[in-house]
Coordinates of C-alpha atoms and ligand atoms in Angstrom, one line a residue:
X1 CA -38.5 21.7 40.7
X2 CA -37.0 25.1 41.5
X3 CA -33.3 25.1 41.7
X4 CA -31.3 27.2 44.1
X5 CA -27.9 26.6 42.7
X6 CA -26.6 29.8 44.2
X7 CA -26.7 28.4 47.7
X8 CA -24.6 25.3 47.1
X9 CA -21.3 25.8 48.7
X10 CA -18.3 25.5 46.4
X11 CA -16.6 23.1 48.8
X12 CA -19.5 20.7 48.3
X13 CA -19.3 20.9 44.6
X14 CA -15.7 20.1 44.7
X15 CA -16.6 17.0 46.8
X16 CA -19.0 15.9 44.1
X17 CA -16.3 16.2 41.5
X18 CA -14.1 14.0 43.7
X19 CA -16.8 11.5 44.2
X20 CA -17.4 11.1 40.4
X21 CA -13.7 11.1 39.6
X22 CA -13.3 7.2 39.5
X23 CA -16.3 6.7 37.3
X24 CA -15.5 9.3 34.6
X25 CA -13.1 9.5 31.7
X26 CA -14.1 13.1 31.1
X27 CA -13.2 15.9 33.4
X28 CA -15.7 17.8 35.5
X29 CA -14.7 21.3 36.6
X30 CA -15.7 24.1 38.7
X31 CA -14.7 27.7 38.2
X32 CA -15.3 29.9 41.2
X33 CA -15.4 33.4 39.6
X34 CA -15.8 35.2 42.9
X35 CA -12.5 33.8 44.3
X36 CA -10.8 33.2 41.0
X37 CA -10.5 29.5 41.9
X38 CA -10.5 26.5 39.6
X39 CA -11.1 22.9 40.5
X40 CA -11.0 19.9 38.1
X41 CA -11.4 16.1 38.4
X42 CA -8.2 14.8 40.0
X43 CA -7.4 12.5 37.2
X44 CA -6.7 15.5 34.9
X45 CA -3.2 15.8 36.5
X46 CA -2.3 12.5 34.8
X47 CA -3.2 13.9 31.4
X48 CA -2.4 17.6 31.4
X49 CA 0.6 19.6 32.6
X50 CA -0.8 20.7 35.9
X51 CA 0.7 19.8 39.3
X52 CA -2.5 20.2 41.2
X53 CA -6.2 19.8 40.3
X54 CA -7.0 23.0 42.3
X55 CA -5.6 26.4 41.6
X56 CA -6.2 30.2 41.9
X57 CA -5.4 32.8 39.3
X58 CA -7.4 30.9 36.8
X59 CA -6.6 32.6 33.5
X60 CA -3.0 32.9 34.3
X61 CA -2.8 29.2 35.1
X62 CA -4.9 28.1 32.2
X63 CA -2.6 30.0 29.9
X64 CA 0.1 27.5 30.8
X65 CA -2.1 24.6 29.8
X66 CA -4.0 25.8 26.8
X67 CA -2.4 25.3 23.3
X68 CA -1.1 28.9 22.7
X69 CA -2.9 29.8 19.5
X70 CA -6.2 28.9 21.1
X71 CA -5.8 30.9 24.3
X72 CA -7.3 34.2 22.9
X73 CA -10.6 32.6 22.1
X74 CA -10.9 31.1 25.6
X75 CA -10.0 34.5 27.2
X76 CA -12.7 36.2 25.0
X77 CA -15.3 33.7 26.1
X78 CA -14.5 34.0 29.8
X79 CA -14.5 37.8 29.5
X80 CA -17.9 37.6 28.0
X81 CA -19.1 35.5 31.0
X82 CA -17.6 37.9 33.5
X83 CA -18.8 41.1 31.9
X84 CA -22.1 40.2 30.2
X85 CA -25.1 38.0 31.0
X86 CA -23.8 35.1 28.9
X87 CA -24.8 32.0 30.9
X88 CA -23.3 29.1 28.8
X89 CA -19.8 28.3 27.9
X90 CA -19.4 25.9 24.9
X91 CA -16.0 26.0 23.2
X92 CA -14.0 23.5 21.2
X93 CA -10.3 24.3 21.5
X94 CA -7.0 22.6 22.4
X95 CA -5.3 22.0 25.6
X96 CA -1.9 20.4 25.8
X97 CA -1.0 17.0 27.2
X98 CA 1.9 16.3 29.6
X99 CA 4.2 16.1 26.5
X100 CA 2.9 19.5 25.4
X101 CA 1.1 18.0 22.4
X102 CA -2.2 19.6 21.5
X103 CA -5.3 17.7 22.6
X104 CA -8.7 18.7 21.2
X105 CA -11.3 19.2 23.9
X106 CA -14.9 20.3 24.0
X107 CA -15.5 22.4 27.1
X108 CA -19.0 23.2 28.2
X109 CA -20.3 24.8 31.4
X110 CA -23.2 26.6 32.9
X111 CA -22.8 29.9 34.8
X112 CA -24.7 30.3 38.0
X113 CA -25.4 34.0 38.8
X114 CA -26.8 35.9 41.7
X115 CA -28.4 39.2 40.9
X116 CA -26.8 38.9 37.5
X117 CA -23.3 38.6 38.9
X118 CA -21.5 35.3 38.2
X119 CA -20.8 33.1 41.2
X120 CA -19.4 30.1 39.5
X121 CA -19.4 28.0 36.4
X122 CA -19.6 24.3 36.4
X123 CA -19.3 21.9 33.5
X124 CA -17.5 19.1 31.8
X125 CA -14.5 18.8 29.5
X126 CA -14.6 16.0 26.9
X127 CA -11.7 15.0 24.7
X128 CA -12.9 15.0 21.1
X129 CA -9.7 14.4 19.3
X130 CA -8.5 11.2 17.7
X131 CA -8.5 9.2 20.8
X132 CA -10.7 6.5 19.4
X133 CA -11.7 5.0 22.7
X134 CA -14.9 3.8 21.2
X135 CA -16.5 4.1 17.9
X136 CA -19.9 5.6 17.6
X137 CA -20.7 4.1 14.3
X138 CA -19.9 0.4 15.0
X139 CA -20.5 0.6 18.7
X140 CA -17.2 -1.3 19.3
X141 CA -14.3 -0.2 21.4
X142 CA -11.6 1.7 19.5
X143 CA -7.9 1.4 19.0
X144 CA -7.0 3.3 22.2
X145 CA -9.0 0.7 24.2
X146 CA -7.2 -2.1 22.5
X147 CA -3.9 -0.5 23.3
X148 CA -4.9 0.0 26.9
X149 CA -6.1 -3.5 27.2
X150 CA -2.9 -5.0 25.7
X151 CA -0.9 -2.7 28.0
X152 CA -2.8 -4.2 31.0
X153 CA -2.2 -7.8 30.1
X154 CA 1.5 -7.0 29.2
X155 CA 2.0 -10.2 27.3
X156 CA -0.4 -11.9 24.9
X157 CA -1.0 -15.4 26.2
X158 CA 0.4 -17.7 23.5
X159 CA -3.0 -19.3 23.5
X160 CA -5.4 -17.5 21.2
X161 CA -5.8 -15.8 17.9
X162 CA -6.4 -12.4 16.3
X163 CA -8.7 -12.0 13.4
X164 CA -8.4 -8.7 11.6
X165 CA -11.3 -8.0 9.3
X166 CA -11.4 -5.4 6.6
X167 CA -14.1 -4.4 4.1
X168 CA -12.9 -4.7 0.6
X169 CA -12.7 -1.5 -1.5
X170 CA -14.4 0.5 1.2
X171 CA -13.0 3.7 -0.3
X172 CA -14.8 3.1 -3.5
X173 CA -18.1 2.4 -1.7
X174 CA -17.7 5.7 0.1
X175 CA -16.9 7.5 -3.1
X176 CA -19.7 6.0 -5.1
X177 CA -22.5 5.9 -2.5
X178 CA -21.5 8.6 0.0
X179 CA -20.1 8.5 3.5
X180 CA -23.6 8.1 5.0
X181 CA -24.1 4.9 3.1
X182 CA -20.6 3.9 4.0
X183 CA -21.4 4.3 7.7
X184 CA -24.6 2.3 7.2
X185 CA -22.4 -0.6 5.8
X186 CA -20.0 -0.3 8.7
X187 CA -22.9 -0.5 11.1
X188 CA -24.3 -3.5 9.4
X189 CA -21.0 -5.2 9.3
X190 CA -20.6 -4.6 13.0
X191 CA -24.0 -6.3 13.5
X192 CA -22.9 -9.2 11.4
X193 CA -19.7 -9.5 13.6
X194 CA -21.8 -9.2 16.8
X195 CA -24.0 -12.0 15.7
X196 CA -21.1 -14.4 15.1
X197 CA -18.8 -13.8 18.0
X198 CA -18.8 -15.7 21.3
X199 CA -18.9 -14.2 24.7
X200 CA -15.2 -14.5 25.4
X201 CA -14.2 -12.8 22.1
X202 CA -13.7 -9.0 22.0
X203 CA -14.1 -6.8 19.0
X204 CA -12.3 -3.5 18.4
X205 CA -12.8 -1.2 15.6
X206 CA -9.4 -0.4 14.1
X207 CA -8.7 2.1 11.3
X208 CA -11.6 3.2 9.2
X209 CA -13.0 0.0 7.8
X210 CA -11.3 -2.6 9.9
X211 CA -12.2 -4.7 12.9
X212 CA -10.0 -6.7 15.2
X213 CA -11.3 -9.7 17.1
X214 CA -9.3 -11.1 20.0
X215 CA -9.8 -14.6 21.3
X216 CA -7.5 -15.6 24.1
X217 CA -9.1 -19.0 24.8
X218 CA -7.2 -21.3 22.6
X219 CA -4.8 -21.4 19.8
X220 CA -7.2 -22.9 17.3
X221 CA -6.8 -21.5 13.9
X222 CA -9.6 -23.7 12.6
X223 CA -11.9 -21.7 14.9
X224 CA -10.5 -18.5 13.6
X225 CA -11.2 -19.4 10.0
X226 CA -14.7 -20.7 10.7
X227 CA -15.4 -17.5 12.6
X228 CA -14.2 -15.6 9.5
X229 CA -16.5 -17.8 7.3
X230 CA -19.5 -17.2 9.4
X231 CA -19.0 -13.5 9.4
X232 CA -18.5 -13.5 5.7
X233 CA -21.7 -15.5 5.3
X234 CA -23.6 -13.0 7.5
X235 CA -22.2 -10.1 5.4
X236 CA -23.4 -11.9 2.2
X237 CA -26.9 -12.4 3.7
X238 CA -27.0 -8.7 4.7
X239 CA -26.1 -7.7 1.2
X240 CA -28.9 -9.9 -0.1
X241 CA -31.4 -8.5 2.5
X242 CA -30.6 -5.0 1.2
X243 CA -31.6 -6.1 -2.3
X244 CA -28.0 -5.8 -3.6
X245 CA -28.2 -2.0 -3.2
X246 CA -24.4 -2.2 -2.5
X247 CA -22.5 -5.3 -3.0
X248 CA -19.5 -5.5 -0.7
X249 CA -17.2 -8.2 0.7
X250 CA -14.9 -8.7 3.6
X251 CA -11.4 -10.1 4.0
X252 CA -9.7 -11.5 7.0
X253 CA -6.2 -11.9 8.3
X254 CA -5.6 -14.5 10.9
X255 CA -2.8 -14.4 13.4
X256 CA -2.0 -16.9 16.1
X257 CA -0.9 -15.3 19.3
X258 CA 2.2 -17.5 19.3
X259 CA 3.3 -15.6 16.2
X260 CA 3.7 -12.4 18.2
X261 CA 6.9 -12.2 20.1
X262 CA 7.4 -8.6 21.1
X263 CA 10.9 -7.6 22.2
X264 CA 9.3 -5.8 25.1
X265 CA 5.8 -5.5 26.5
X266 CA 5.3 -1.9 25.2
X267 CA 5.7 -3.0 21.6
X268 CA 3.1 -5.7 22.0
X269 CA 0.3 -3.5 20.6
X270 CA 2.3 -2.2 17.7
X271 CA 3.5 -5.8 16.8
X272 CA 0.0 -7.1 17.0
X273 CA -1.2 -4.3 14.7
X274 CA 1.7 -4.7 12.3
X275 CA 1.4 -8.5 11.9
X276 CA -2.3 -8.5 11.7
X277 CA -2.2 -5.7 9.1
X278 CA 0.2 -7.8 7.0
X279 CA -2.2 -10.8 7.3
X280 CA -5.2 -8.8 6.2
X281 CA -3.3 -7.2 3.3
X282 CA -2.2 -10.6 2.1
X283 CA -5.8 -11.7 2.1
X284 CA -6.7 -8.7 0.0
X285 CA -3.7 -9.1 -2.3
X286 CA -4.7 -12.7 -2.9
X287 CA -8.0 -11.6 -4.3
X288 CA -10.2 -10.3 -1.5
X289 CA -13.3 -11.8 0.1
X290 CA -11.1 -14.5 1.6
X291 CA -8.9 -15.1 4.6
X292 CA -5.2 -15.6 5.0
X293 CA -3.3 -17.2 7.9
X294 CA -0.1 -15.5 8.9
X295 CA 3.1 -17.3 8.0
X296 CA 6.5 -16.4 9.3
X297 CA 8.0 -17.3 6.0
X298 CA 5.7 -15.0 3.9
X299 CA 6.3 -12.2 6.4
X300 CA 10.1 -12.6 6.1
X301 CA 9.7 -12.4 2.3
X302 CA 7.5 -9.4 2.6
X303 CA 10.1 -7.6 4.7
X304 CA 12.8 -8.6 2.3
X305 CA 10.8 -7.2 -0.6
X306 CA 10.4 -4.0 1.4
X307 CA 14.1 -3.7 2.1
X308 CA 14.9 -4.4 -1.5
X309 CA 12.4 -1.7 -2.6
X310 CA 14.2 0.8 -0.4
X311 CA 17.6 -0.3 -1.7
X312 CA 16.4 0.1 -5.3
X313 CA 15.0 3.5 -4.6
X314 CA 18.3 4.6 -3.1
X315 CA 20.2 3.0 -6.0
X316 CA 18.1 4.9 -8.6
X317 CA 18.6 8.1 -6.6
X318 CA 22.3 7.5 -6.4
X319 CA 22.9 7.7 -10.1
X320 CA 21.8 4.1 -10.8
X321 CA 24.5 2.7 -8.6
X322 CA 24.5 -1.1 -8.9
X323 CA 22.5 -1.1 -12.1
X324 CA 24.1 -2.5 -15.2
X325 CA 23.1 -3.2 -18.8
X326 CA 23.8 -6.7 -20.2
X327 CA 23.5 -7.7 -23.8
X328 CA 22.5 -11.0 -25.2
X329 CA 23.0 -11.9 -28.9
X330 CA 20.2 -12.4 -31.3
X331 CA 21.0 -14.7 -34.2
X332 CA 19.6 -15.0 -37.7
X333 CA 18.3 -18.6 -38.2
X334 CA 19.1 -19.0 -41.9
X335 CA 22.7 -17.8 -41.9
X336 CA 23.6 -18.3 -38.2
X337 CA 24.9 -14.8 -38.1
X338 CA 24.7 -12.1 -35.5
X339 CA 21.6 -9.9 -36.0
X340 CA 21.4 -7.9 -32.9
X341 CA 21.3 -7.9 -29.1
X342 CA 18.7 -7.7 -26.4
X343 CA 19.4 -5.3 -23.6
X344 CA 18.8 -6.8 -20.2
X345 CA 18.9 -5.0 -16.9
X346 CA 20.9 -6.3 -14.0
X347 CA 21.1 -5.1 -10.4
X348 CA 23.7 -5.9 -7.8
X349 CA 24.0 -4.6 -4.2
X350 CA 25.9 -5.4 -1.1
X351 CA 23.0 -6.6 0.9
X352 CA 21.4 -8.9 -1.7
X353 CA 24.1 -9.6 -4.1
X354 CA 22.9 -10.2 -7.7
X355 CA 19.2 -9.8 -7.8
X356 CA 17.2 -11.5 -10.5
X357 CA 15.3 -9.3 -12.9
X358 CA 12.3 -11.6 -12.2
X359 CA 12.4 -10.2 -8.7
X360 CA 13.4 -6.5 -9.1
X361 CA 11.6 -5.6 -12.4
X362 CA 8.1 -6.2 -10.8
X363 CA 9.2 -4.0 -7.9
X364 CA 10.4 -1.2 -10.2
X365 CA 7.1 -1.5 -12.0
X366 CA 5.0 -1.4 -8.9
X367 CA 6.9 1.6 -7.5
X368 CA 7.1 3.5 -10.8
X369 CA 10.9 3.4 -10.5
X370 CA 10.9 1.6 -13.8
X371 CA 10.4 5.0 -15.3
X372 CA 13.8 6.5 -14.4
X373 CA 15.5 3.0 -14.7
X374 CA 13.9 2.5 -18.1
X375 CA 15.2 5.9 -19.3
X376 CA 18.6 5.0 -18.0
X377 CA 18.7 1.6 -19.8
X378 CA 17.4 3.2 -23.0
X379 CA 20.5 5.4 -23.0
X380 CA 22.9 2.6 -22.2
X381 CA 21.4 0.5 -25.0
X382 CA 21.7 3.3 -27.6
X383 CA 25.2 4.2 -26.5
X384 CA 26.2 0.5 -27.0
X385 CA 24.3 0.3 -30.3
X386 CA 26.6 3.1 -31.7
X387 CA 29.5 0.8 -31.0
X388 CA 27.9 -2.3 -32.4
X389 CA 26.9 -0.4 -35.6
X390 CA 30.6 0.2 -36.4
X391 CA 30.8 -3.5 -37.0
X392 CA 27.4 -4.3 -38.3
X393 CA 25.7 -1.2 -39.7
X394 CA 22.2 -2.8 -39.6
X395 CA 22.7 -4.1 -36.0
X396 CA 19.4 -4.3 -34.1
X397 CA 19.4 -3.2 -30.5
X398 CA 16.4 -4.6 -28.6
X399 CA 15.1 -2.8 -25.5
X400 CA 12.4 -4.0 -23.1
X401 CA 9.8 -1.5 -22.3
X402 CA 7.2 -2.0 -19.6
X403 CA 3.6 -1.0 -20.0
X404 CA 4.0 1.2 -16.9
X405 CA 6.5 3.3 -18.8
X406 CA 4.2 3.6 -21.7
X407 CA 1.1 4.5 -19.7
X408 CA 2.8 6.7 -17.1
X409 CA 5.7 8.4 -18.7
X410 CA 6.7 10.0 -22.0
X411 CA 8.9 7.1 -22.9
X412 CA 7.7 7.1 -26.6
X413 CA 8.9 10.7 -27.1
X414 CA 12.0 9.9 -25.1
X415 CA 12.8 6.9 -27.4
X416 CA 12.4 9.1 -30.4
X417 CA 14.5 11.9 -29.2
X418 CA 17.2 9.6 -27.8
X419 CA 17.4 7.8 -31.2
X420 CA 18.0 11.2 -32.9
X421 CA 20.4 12.3 -30.2
X422 CA 22.7 9.3 -30.8
X423 CA 22.1 9.5 -34.5
X424 CA 20.8 6.0 -34.7
X425 CA 18.3 5.1 -37.4
X426 CA 14.9 4.1 -35.9
X427 CA 15.1 0.9 -37.9
X428 CA 18.1 -0.1 -35.7
X429 CA 15.8 -0.2 -32.7
X430 CA 13.4 -2.9 -31.5
X431 CA 11.1 -2.2 -28.6
X432 CA 10.0 -5.3 -26.8
X433 CA 6.7 -5.2 -24.9
X434 CA 5.4 -8.1 -22.8
X435 CA 1.9 -9.2 -23.0
X436 CA 1.4 -9.2 -19.2
X437 CA -0.4 -6.2 -18.0
X438 CA -1.1 -5.1 -21.5
X439 CA -4.1 -3.0 -22.0
X440 CA -4.9 -3.9 -25.5
X441 CA -8.2 -1.9 -25.7
X442 CA -6.7 1.3 -24.3
X443 CA -6.9 3.9 -27.0
X444 CA -4.1 5.9 -25.4
X445 CA -1.9 2.9 -25.5
X446 CA -2.6 2.0 -29.1
X447 CA -2.0 5.5 -30.3
X448 CA 1.4 5.7 -28.5
X449 CA 2.3 2.3 -29.8
X450 CA 1.5 3.3 -33.4
X451 CA 3.5 6.5 -33.0
X452 CA 6.6 4.4 -32.6
X453 CA 5.7 2.2 -35.5
X454 CA 5.1 5.2 -37.7
X455 CA 8.6 6.4 -37.0
X456 CA 10.1 3.2 -38.3
X457 CA 11.0 1.6 -34.9
X458 CA 10.4 -2.1 -34.9
X459 CA 8.0 -3.5 -32.4
X460 CA 8.3 -6.9 -30.8
X461 CA 5.7 -8.7 -28.7
X462 CA 7.6 -10.5 -26.0
X463 CA 6.8 -13.7 -24.2
X464 CA 4.3 -14.7 -26.8
X465 CA 2.6 -17.9 -25.9
X466 CA 2.4 -17.3 -22.1
X467 CA -0.7 -15.1 -22.0
X468 CA -4.2 -15.9 -23.3
X469 CA -5.6 -13.6 -26.0
X470 CA -2.5 -13.7 -28.1
X471 CA -4.1 -13.5 -31.5
X472 CA -6.1 -10.6 -30.4
X473 CA -3.0 -8.7 -29.7
X474 CA -1.5 -9.5 -33.1
X475 CA -4.5 -7.9 -34.6
X476 CA -4.7 -4.8 -32.4
X477 CA -1.0 -4.1 -32.0
X478 CA 0.4 -5.3 -35.3
X479 CA 3.9 -5.9 -34.1
X480 CA 6.8 -6.6 -36.5
X481 CA 8.2 -9.5 -34.4
X482 CA 6.8 -12.0 -32.0
X483 CA 9.1 -13.6 -29.5
X484 CA 8.4 -17.1 -28.3
X485 CA 9.0 -17.4 -24.6
X486 CA 11.4 -20.1 -23.4
X487 CA 8.7 -21.9 -21.4
X488 CA 6.8 -22.4 -24.6
X489 CA 9.9 -23.4 -26.5
X490 CA 10.7 -26.0 -23.9
X491 CA 7.2 -27.5 -24.2
X492 CA 7.5 -27.6 -28.0
X493 CA 10.8 -29.3 -27.7
X494 CA 9.3 -32.1 -25.5
X495 CA 5.8 -32.7 -26.8
X496 CA 4.4 -33.0 -30.3
X497 CA 1.2 -31.2 -29.7
X498 CA 3.0 -28.0 -28.7
X499 CA 5.6 -28.5 -31.4
X500 CA 2.7 -28.6 -34.0
X501 CA 1.1 -25.6 -32.4
X502 CA 4.3 -23.6 -32.6
X503 CA 4.7 -24.7 -36.2
X504 CA 1.2 -23.4 -37.0
X505 CA 1.9 -20.1 -35.2
X506 CA 5.1 -19.7 -37.2
X507 CA 3.2 -20.2 -40.5
X508 CA 0.5 -17.8 -39.4
X509 CA 3.1 -15.2 -38.4
X510 CA 4.7 -15.4 -41.8
X511 CA 1.3 -15.1 -43.4
X512 CA 0.8 -11.9 -41.5
X513 CA 4.3 -10.7 -42.6
X514 CA 5.6 -11.0 -39.0
X515 CA 9.0 -12.2 -38.0
X516 CA 9.4 -14.9 -35.4
X517 CA 12.1 -15.1 -32.7
X518 CA 12.4 -18.3 -30.6
X519 CA 14.0 -17.7 -27.2
X520 CA 15.8 -20.0 -24.8
X521 CA 17.8 -22.2 -27.1
X522 CA 20.5 -23.7 -25.0
X523 CA 22.0 -26.5 -27.0
X524 CA 22.9 -27.5 -30.6
X525 CA 20.3 -30.3 -30.3
X526 CA 17.6 -27.8 -29.5
X527 CA 18.7 -25.6 -32.3
X528 CA 18.4 -28.5 -34.7
X529 CA 15.0 -29.4 -33.4
X530 CA 13.6 -25.9 -34.0
X531 CA 15.0 -25.6 -37.5
X532 CA 11.8 -27.1 -38.9
X533 CA 9.8 -24.3 -37.3
X534 CA 11.2 -21.7 -39.7
X535 CA 11.7 -19.0 -37.2
X536 CA 13.6 -16.0 -38.4
X537 CA 15.7 -15.4 -35.3
X538 CA 16.7 -17.2 -32.2
X539 CA 18.2 -16.3 -28.9
X540 CA 19.6 -18.3 -26.1
X541 CA 22.6 -19.5 -24.1
X542 CA 23.6 -21.5 -27.2
X543 CA 24.5 -18.3 -29.0
X544 CA 25.6 -16.5 -25.8
X545 CA 24.5 -15.6 -22.3
X546 CA 23.7 -12.0 -21.4
X547 CA 27.0 -10.2 -20.6
X548 CA 28.4 -6.7 -20.0
X549 CA 29.1 -4.5 -23.0
X550 CA 32.9 -5.0 -22.8
X551 CA 32.6 -8.7 -22.9
X552 CA 30.0 -8.6 -25.7
X553 CA 32.4 -6.5 -27.8
X554 CA 35.3 -8.9 -27.1
X555 CA 33.3 -11.9 -27.9
X556 CA 31.5 -10.8 -31.1
X557 CA 33.8 -8.2 -32.4
X558 CA 37.3 -9.3 -31.4
X559 CA 40.4 -7.3 -32.5
Ligands
C2E1 P1 12.7 -11.5 -21.3 O1 12.5 -10.1 -21.9 O2 11.9 -12.6 -21.8 O3 14.3 -11.8 -21.4 C1 14.8 -13.0 -21.7 C2 15.2 -13.7 -20.5 O4 15.5 -15.1 -20.8 C3 16.4 -13.1 -19.8 O5 16.2 -13.3 -18.4 C4 17.5 -14.0 -20.3 O6 18.6 -14.0 -19.5 C5 16.8 -15.4 -20.3 N1 17.4 -16.3 -21.3 C6 17.9 -16.0 -22.5 N2 18.4 -17.1 -23.1 C7 18.2 -18.2 -22.2 C8 18.4 -19.6 -22.3 O7 18.9 -20.1 -23.2 N3 18.0 -20.3 -21.2 C9 17.5 -19.7 -20.1 N4 17.2 -20.5 -19.1 N5 17.2 -18.4 -20.0 C10 17.6 -17.6 -21.1 P2 16.5 -12.1 -17.4 O8 17.7 -11.3 -17.9 O9 16.6 -12.8 -16.1 O10 15.3 -11.2 -17.5 C11 14.0 -11.6 -17.1 C12 13.0 -10.6 -17.5 O11 13.1 -9.4 -16.9 C13 13.0 -10.3 -19.0 O12 12.5 -11.4 -19.7 C14 12.2 -9.0 -19.1 O13 10.9 -9.3 -19.1 C15 12.6 -8.4 -17.8 N6 13.6 -7.4 -18.0 C16 15.0 -7.5 -18.1 N7 15.6 -6.3 -18.4 C17 14.6 -5.4 -18.5 C18 14.5 -4.0 -18.8 O14 15.6 -3.4 -19.0 N8 13.3 -3.4 -18.8 C19 12.2 -4.1 -18.6 N9 11.0 -3.5 -18.6 N10 12.2 -5.4 -18.3 C20 13.4 -6.1 -18.3
CA2 CA1 12.5 -9.3 -23.8
CA3 CA1 11.0 -13.1 -23.7

């Protein structure tokens, strides 16, 4: 068919734009170059800073609406249209929204000419930025649609559930197999989800590798978990059908709508996202390839931990405000005399009071804050040791060191230089390392560990008896001392099997020239019971509770 676009009146074209306005998310436009007139889909006024969808003095007016750094390239392109025979406009650049934030658009248009002279250009503007209305890979609606939908219903009916799904370790899949393969997995997962959902359930694709399913029919969490299980099954089958080319799994966080109580309707979307994200993260944290059902109590704990983390960070930054070093005596078993002290970290703050090390040490480790905090306590310990040594020259100061410090900081060199700074002999220092998280086969670790030993610092393996491959560690790490954890001591005090086991371990330790320290002795009766175990040292409330330096000095070195 021959087109005669030249003869279509501009007014008619504008009417076509109006006609299509309700059925388009994109923006149609017409640029009448003869009259320097611009007409755009009326709904553009809701999105862009223009008061009218029709205006003259086109470039002048566009300049007010185009993101300034991009205006020159638009002007150049329009100039080319007006002064050359260029017939297509295809430019990706930025406009501004009503808040004057940049919005990426792709603007395309066709120039209709008469005798080579441009009459008008007509085309379409698409938003191509991160609007995520729908996702082309999975075919599901995107986050923006979810937001709009929740905005429409204003209040989640308390009847219903949210199932947020996330592929486990998707980043690793992308890294190992490439983004294309990652997209294929996303598509397949989307198909698995599609096969499992019912008509009344809606799926949205959230961030990269996550999907959100909404079901507003009933508050049945059983249904939510069986939906999860069926999707997981479908994913397993799809992995199998692909001959295990890539093995991947999926986790799910389940949230009942009654758990969402937004303060106002406009935070509904962010609350739903926040709580469902927490639920999904919990499922992953608990081992992945499983589901987790949201619990108010767990969430409160999570928030507390987050606040505590911030508090600890601030405290470390604020010259370790609220941190304190406590000292607990270590006794020689044969003579019942003071042998040394273990340095134990304490933390106190206004909001949480005294926080147990069992709670804050793991946070310090997870955040890396254990590195500065560990340096700090090292210095506190050595400063104290100088004072203790005035009374007992061979006093042993014991310091806990986390594997995080060894792997991620220069703690070994810091220990050695601090020891020389405070003029303490390396043989006055015991470094305690817990088994948990220990990377026994790590060569880096072993070499650092042996560096300390070579300098004459004593090494203790802490909490012995709580992990599994204990004997292995003895061989690989060859410590000087093993410390028996209180939980093991308690068992040995109450049942014969464990008592005999501990007795055997004691003999073996001595065979290997190791010293044994039994922790957690609280009473005289307990002390008597362990006497037969021939441990070298013991520690516990019986000899003294952990206390501040001043109190330790008063108690053990009065006068
Ligand atoms: P740990 O190294 O096994 O320390 C011994 C723990 O047993 C201390 O708990 C101590 O207060 C407690 N304890 C000692 N005697 C008795 C007793 O007779 N009965 C009972 N029930 N408990 C006793 P604390 O101070 O709460 O420390 C807990 C853990 O936190 C420590 O266990 C250690 O793993 C870690 N920690 C403490 N301070 C530091 C530190 O400066 N650095 C590192 N990395 N970890 C630390
Ligand atoms: Ca310890
Ligand atoms: Ca211990």
